[in-house]
PDB file of C-alpha atoms in Angstrom:
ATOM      1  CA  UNK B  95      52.089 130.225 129.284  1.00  0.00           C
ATOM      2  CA  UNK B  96      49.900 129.332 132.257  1.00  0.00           C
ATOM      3  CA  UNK B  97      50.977 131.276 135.175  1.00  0.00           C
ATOM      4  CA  UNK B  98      49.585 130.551 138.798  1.00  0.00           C
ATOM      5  CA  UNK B  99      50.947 133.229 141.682  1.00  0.00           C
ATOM      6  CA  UNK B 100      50.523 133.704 145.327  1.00  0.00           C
ATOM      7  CA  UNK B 101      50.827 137.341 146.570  1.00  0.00           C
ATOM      8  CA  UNK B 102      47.447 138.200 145.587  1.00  0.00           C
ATOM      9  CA  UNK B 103      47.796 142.310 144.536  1.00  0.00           C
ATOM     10  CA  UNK B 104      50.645 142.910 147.018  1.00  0.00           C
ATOM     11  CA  UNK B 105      53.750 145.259 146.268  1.00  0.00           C
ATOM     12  CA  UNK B 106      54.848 142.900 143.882  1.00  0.00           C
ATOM     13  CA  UNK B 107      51.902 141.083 142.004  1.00  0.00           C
ATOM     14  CA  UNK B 108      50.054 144.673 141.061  1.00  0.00           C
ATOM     15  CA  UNK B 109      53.186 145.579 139.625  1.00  0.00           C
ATOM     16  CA  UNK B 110      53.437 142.400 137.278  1.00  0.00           C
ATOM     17  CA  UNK B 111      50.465 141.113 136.739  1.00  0.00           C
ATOM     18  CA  UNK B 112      49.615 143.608 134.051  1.00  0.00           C
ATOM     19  CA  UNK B 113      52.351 143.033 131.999  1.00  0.00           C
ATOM     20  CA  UNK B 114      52.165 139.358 132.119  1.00  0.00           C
ATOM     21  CA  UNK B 115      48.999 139.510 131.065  1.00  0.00           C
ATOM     22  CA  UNK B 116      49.548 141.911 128.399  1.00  0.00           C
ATOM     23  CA  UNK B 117      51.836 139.610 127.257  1.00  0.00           C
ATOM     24  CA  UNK B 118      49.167 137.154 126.682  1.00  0.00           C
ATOM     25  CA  UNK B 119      50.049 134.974 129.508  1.00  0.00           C
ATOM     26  CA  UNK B 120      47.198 132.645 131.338  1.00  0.00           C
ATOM     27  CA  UNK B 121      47.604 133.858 134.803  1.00  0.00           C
ATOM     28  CA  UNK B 122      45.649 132.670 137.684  1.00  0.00           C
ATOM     29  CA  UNK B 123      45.992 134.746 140.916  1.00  0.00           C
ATOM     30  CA  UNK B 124      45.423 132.930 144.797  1.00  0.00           C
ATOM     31  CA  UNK B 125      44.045 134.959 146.874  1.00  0.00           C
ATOM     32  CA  UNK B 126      42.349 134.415 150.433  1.00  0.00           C
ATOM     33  CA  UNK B 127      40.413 137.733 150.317  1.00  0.00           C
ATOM     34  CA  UNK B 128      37.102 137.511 148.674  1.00  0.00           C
ATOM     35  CA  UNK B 129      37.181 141.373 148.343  1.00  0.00           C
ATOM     36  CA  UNK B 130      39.766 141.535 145.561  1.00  0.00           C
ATOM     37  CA  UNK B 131      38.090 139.125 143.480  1.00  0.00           C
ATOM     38  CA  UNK B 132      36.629 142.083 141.359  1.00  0.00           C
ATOM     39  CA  UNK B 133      40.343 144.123 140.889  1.00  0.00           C
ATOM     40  CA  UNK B 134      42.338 140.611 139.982  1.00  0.00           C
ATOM     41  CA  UNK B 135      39.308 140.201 137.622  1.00  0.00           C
ATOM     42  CA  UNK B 136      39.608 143.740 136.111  1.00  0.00           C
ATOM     43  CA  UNK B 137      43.078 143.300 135.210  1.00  0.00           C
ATOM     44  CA  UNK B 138      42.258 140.184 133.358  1.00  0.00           C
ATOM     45  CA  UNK B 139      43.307 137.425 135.579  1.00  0.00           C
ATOM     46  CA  UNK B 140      41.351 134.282 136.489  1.00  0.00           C
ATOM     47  CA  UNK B 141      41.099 134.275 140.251  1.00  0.00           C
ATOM     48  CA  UNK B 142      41.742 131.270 143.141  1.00  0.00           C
ATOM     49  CA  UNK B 143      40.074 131.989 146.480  1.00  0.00           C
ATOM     50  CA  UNK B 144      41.236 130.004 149.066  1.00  0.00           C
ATOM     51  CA  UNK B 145      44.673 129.286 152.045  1.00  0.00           C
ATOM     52  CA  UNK B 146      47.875 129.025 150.901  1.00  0.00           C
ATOM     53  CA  UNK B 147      48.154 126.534 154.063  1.00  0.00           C
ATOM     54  CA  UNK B 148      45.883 124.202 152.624  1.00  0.00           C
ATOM     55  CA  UNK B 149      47.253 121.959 150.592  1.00  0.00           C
ATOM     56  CA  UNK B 150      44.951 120.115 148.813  1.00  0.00           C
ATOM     57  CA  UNK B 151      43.579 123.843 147.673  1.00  0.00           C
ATOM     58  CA  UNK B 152      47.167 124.471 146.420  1.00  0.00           C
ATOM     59  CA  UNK B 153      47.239 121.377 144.199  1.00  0.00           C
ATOM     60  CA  UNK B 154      44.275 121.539 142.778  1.00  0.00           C
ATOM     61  CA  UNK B 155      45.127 125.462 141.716  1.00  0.00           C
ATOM     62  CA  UNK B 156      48.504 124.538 140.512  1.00  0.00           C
ATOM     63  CA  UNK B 157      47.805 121.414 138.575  1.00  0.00           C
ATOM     64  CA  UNK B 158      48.597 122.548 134.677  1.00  0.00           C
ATOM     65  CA  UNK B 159      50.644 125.383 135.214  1.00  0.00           C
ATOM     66  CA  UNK B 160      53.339 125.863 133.189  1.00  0.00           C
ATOM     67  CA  UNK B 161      55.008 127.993 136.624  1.00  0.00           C
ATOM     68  CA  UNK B 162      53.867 128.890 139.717  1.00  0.00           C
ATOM     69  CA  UNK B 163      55.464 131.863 141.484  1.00  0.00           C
ATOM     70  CA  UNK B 164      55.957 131.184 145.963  1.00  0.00           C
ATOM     71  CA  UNK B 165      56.517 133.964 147.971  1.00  0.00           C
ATOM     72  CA  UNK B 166      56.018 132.919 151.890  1.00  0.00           C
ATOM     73  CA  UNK B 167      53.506 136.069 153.326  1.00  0.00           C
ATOM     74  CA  UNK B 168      51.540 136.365 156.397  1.00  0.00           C
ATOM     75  CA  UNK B 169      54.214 135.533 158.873  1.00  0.00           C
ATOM     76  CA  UNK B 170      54.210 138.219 161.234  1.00  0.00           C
ATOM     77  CA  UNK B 171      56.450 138.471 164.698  1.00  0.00           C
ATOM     78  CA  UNK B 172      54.527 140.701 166.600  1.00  0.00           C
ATOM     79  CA  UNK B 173      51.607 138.233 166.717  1.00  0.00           C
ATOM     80  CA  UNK B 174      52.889 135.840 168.794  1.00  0.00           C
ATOM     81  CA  UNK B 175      53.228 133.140 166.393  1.00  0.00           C
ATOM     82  CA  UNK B 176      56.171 130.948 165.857  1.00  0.00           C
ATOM     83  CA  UNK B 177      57.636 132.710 162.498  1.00  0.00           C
ATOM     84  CA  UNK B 178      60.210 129.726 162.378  1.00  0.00           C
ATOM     85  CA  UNK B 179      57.349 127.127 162.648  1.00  0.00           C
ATOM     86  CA  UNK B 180      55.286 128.719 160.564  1.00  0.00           C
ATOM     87  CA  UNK B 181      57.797 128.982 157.373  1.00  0.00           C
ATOM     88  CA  UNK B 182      58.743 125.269 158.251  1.00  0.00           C
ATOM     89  CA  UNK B 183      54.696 124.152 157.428  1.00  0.00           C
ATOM     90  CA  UNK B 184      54.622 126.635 154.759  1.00  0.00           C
ATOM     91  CA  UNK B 185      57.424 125.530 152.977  1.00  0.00           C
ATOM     92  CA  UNK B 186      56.162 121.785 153.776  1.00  0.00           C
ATOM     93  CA  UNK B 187      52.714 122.721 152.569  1.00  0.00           C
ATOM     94  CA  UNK B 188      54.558 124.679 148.994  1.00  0.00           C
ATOM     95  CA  UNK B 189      56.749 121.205 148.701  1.00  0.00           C
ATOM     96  CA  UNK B 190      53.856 118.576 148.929  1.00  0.00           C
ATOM     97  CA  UNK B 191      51.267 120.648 146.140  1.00  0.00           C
ATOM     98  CA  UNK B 192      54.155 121.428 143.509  1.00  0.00           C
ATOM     99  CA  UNK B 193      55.196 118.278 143.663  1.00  0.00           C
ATOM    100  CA  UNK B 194      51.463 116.561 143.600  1.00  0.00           C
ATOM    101  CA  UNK B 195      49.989 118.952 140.891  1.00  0.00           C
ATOM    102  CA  UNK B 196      53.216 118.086 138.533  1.00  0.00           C
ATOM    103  CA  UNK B 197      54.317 121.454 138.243  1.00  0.00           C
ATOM    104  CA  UNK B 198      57.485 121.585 136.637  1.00  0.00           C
ATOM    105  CA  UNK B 199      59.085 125.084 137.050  1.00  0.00           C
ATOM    106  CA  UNK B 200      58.537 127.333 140.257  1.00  0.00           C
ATOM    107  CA  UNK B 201      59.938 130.769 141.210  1.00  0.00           C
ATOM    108  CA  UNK B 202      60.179 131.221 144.270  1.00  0.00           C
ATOM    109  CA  UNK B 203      60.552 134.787 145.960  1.00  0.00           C
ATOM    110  CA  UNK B 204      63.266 134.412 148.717  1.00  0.00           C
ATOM    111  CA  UNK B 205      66.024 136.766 150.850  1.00  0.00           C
ATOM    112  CA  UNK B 206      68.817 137.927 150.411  1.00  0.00           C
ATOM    113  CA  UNK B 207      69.140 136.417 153.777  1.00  0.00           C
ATOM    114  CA  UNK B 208      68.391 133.064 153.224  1.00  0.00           C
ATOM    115  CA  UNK B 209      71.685 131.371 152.952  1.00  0.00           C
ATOM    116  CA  UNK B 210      72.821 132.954 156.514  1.00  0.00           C
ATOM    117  CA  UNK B 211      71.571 131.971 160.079  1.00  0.00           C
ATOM    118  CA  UNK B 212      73.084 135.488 161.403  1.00  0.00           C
ATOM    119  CA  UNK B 213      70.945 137.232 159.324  1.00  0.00           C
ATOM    120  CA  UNK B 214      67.981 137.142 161.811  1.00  0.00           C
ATOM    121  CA  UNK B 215      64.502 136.453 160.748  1.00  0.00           C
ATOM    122  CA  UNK B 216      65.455 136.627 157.013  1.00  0.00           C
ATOM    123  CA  UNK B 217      67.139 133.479 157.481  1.00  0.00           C
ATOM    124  CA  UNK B 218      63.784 131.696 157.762  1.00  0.00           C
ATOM    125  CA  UNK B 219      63.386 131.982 153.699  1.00  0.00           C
ATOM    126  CA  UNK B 220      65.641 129.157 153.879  1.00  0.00           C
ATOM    127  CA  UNK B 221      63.224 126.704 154.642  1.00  0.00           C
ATOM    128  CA  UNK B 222      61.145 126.759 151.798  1.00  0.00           C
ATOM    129  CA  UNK B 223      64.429 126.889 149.672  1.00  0.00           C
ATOM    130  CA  UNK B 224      65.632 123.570 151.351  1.00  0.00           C
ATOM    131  CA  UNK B 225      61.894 122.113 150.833  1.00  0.00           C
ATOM    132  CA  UNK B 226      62.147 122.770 146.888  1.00  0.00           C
ATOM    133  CA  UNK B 227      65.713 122.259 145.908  1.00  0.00           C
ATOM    134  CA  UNK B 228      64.648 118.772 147.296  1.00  0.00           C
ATOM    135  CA  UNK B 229      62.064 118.293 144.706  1.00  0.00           C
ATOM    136  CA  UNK B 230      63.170 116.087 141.816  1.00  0.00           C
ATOM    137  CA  UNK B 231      62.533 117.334 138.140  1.00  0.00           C
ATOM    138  CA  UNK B 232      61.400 120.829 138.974  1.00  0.00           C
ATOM    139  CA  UNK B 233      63.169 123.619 137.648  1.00  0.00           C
ATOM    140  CA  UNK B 234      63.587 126.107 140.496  1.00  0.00           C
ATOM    141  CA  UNK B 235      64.331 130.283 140.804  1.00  0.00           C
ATOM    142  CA  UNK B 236      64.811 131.562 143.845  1.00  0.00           C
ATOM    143  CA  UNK B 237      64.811 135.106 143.738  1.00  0.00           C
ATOM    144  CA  UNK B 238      66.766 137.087 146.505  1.00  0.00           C
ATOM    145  CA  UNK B 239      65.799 140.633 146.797  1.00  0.00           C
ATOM    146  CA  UNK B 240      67.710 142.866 148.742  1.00  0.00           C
ATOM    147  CA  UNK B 241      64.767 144.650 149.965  1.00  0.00           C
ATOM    148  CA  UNK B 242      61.074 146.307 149.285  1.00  0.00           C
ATOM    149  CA  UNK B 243      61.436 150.002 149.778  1.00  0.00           C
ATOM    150  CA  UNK B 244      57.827 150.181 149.735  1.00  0.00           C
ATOM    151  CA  UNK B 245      57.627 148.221 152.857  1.00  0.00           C
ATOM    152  CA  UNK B 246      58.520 151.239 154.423  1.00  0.00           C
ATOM    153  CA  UNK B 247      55.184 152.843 153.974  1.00  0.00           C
ATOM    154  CA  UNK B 248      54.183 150.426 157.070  1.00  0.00           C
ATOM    155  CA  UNK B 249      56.376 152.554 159.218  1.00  0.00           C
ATOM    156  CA  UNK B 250      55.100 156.292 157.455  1.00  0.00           C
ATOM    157  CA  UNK B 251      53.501 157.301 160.700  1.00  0.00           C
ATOM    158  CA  UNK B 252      56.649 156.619 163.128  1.00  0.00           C
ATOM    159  CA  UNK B 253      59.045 158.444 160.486  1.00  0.00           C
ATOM    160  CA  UNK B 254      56.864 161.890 160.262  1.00  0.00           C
ATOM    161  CA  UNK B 255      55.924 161.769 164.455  1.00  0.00           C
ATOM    162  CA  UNK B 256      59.318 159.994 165.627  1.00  0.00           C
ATOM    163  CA  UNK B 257      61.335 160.166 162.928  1.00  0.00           C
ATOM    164  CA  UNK B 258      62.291 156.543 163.427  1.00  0.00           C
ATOM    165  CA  UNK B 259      61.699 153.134 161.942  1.00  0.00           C
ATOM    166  CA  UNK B 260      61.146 150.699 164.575  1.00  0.00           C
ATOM    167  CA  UNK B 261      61.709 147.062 163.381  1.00  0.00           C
ATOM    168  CA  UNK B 262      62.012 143.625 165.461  1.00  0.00           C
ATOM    169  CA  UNK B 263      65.403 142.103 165.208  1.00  0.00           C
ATOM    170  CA  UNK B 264      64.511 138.998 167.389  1.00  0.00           C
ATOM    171  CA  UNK B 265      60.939 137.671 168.942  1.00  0.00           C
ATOM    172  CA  UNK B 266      60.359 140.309 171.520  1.00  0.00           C
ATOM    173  CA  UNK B 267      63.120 142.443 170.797  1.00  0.00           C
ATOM    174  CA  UNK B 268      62.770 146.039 169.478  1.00  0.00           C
ATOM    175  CA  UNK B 269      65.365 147.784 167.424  1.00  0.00           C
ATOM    176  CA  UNK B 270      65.574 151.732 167.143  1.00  0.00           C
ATOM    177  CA  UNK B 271      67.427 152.043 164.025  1.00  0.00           C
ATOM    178  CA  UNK B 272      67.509 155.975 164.252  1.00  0.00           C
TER     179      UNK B 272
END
């Protein structure tokens, strides 16, 4: 099977990628660092470098994969962009190149927030849903993880000096959750 993925060799895409490929699956990894060209290539997968916001780029990449795998990444609220905007073009940008490179199954890697607009900024995941349950013909799997424990290893430094994990819980509000 022919296997195109965002996430380049995140939390989740290091974990995977080696057993999809040991599985004998054609899987082509997008990256926009030039730098991890060499470790995608060393675990046997073709590599794409290029912006997941650029659509045309997208296309071309996805066009005769059997699946492509959307997670939305690089939306961050501390700097200063607008998170909600941003997942609105991102999820735009996700809609228009599945849907112009043909691709007929996509799983998409959502929240367990998604469904809920009092569940702060996890509720933005809903976006992208919306965008591709709107596509016609394409089979679509929205996963909805409760949570990345290894996300925590951001906040190692607070939790050994403060003891805390500090995490926003609205633009410009800081939450103590001690």
């Amino acid at each position: 099977m022919k296997i195109t993925v965002l996430g380049s060799l995140g939390n989740i895409n290091r974990n995977y990628l080696p057993r999809l490929i040991a599985d004998g699956h054609d899987v082509t990894v997008i990256t926009s660092a030039q730098d991890r060209v060499d470790a995608i290539h060393a675990l046997g997968a073709k590599v794409a470098v290029g912006s997941k916001r650029n659509v045309n780029f997208l296309t071309e990449t996805f066009k005769g994969s059997d699946v492509v795998y959307l997670m939305i990444t690089g939306i961050n609220p501390i700097s200063g962009t607008d998170m909600w905007q941003a997942a609105i073009e991102l999820s735009e940008i996700y809609k228009t190149a599945v849907q112009n490179s043909k691709v007929k199954n996509v799983v998409n890697l959502s929240s367990i927030g998604a469904d809920n607009p009092k569940a702060g900024i996890l509720y933005l995941y809903h976006f992208i849903e919306d965008a591709l349950n709107s596509l016609e013909g394409v089979n679509i799997a929205h996963i909805r993880p409760v949570g990345f424990y290894n996300n925590l290893f951001a906040d190692m430094q607070n939790l050994k000096t403060q003891q805390a994990i500090f995490s926003l819980n609205r633009l410009g509000d800081c939450l103590n959750l001690r």
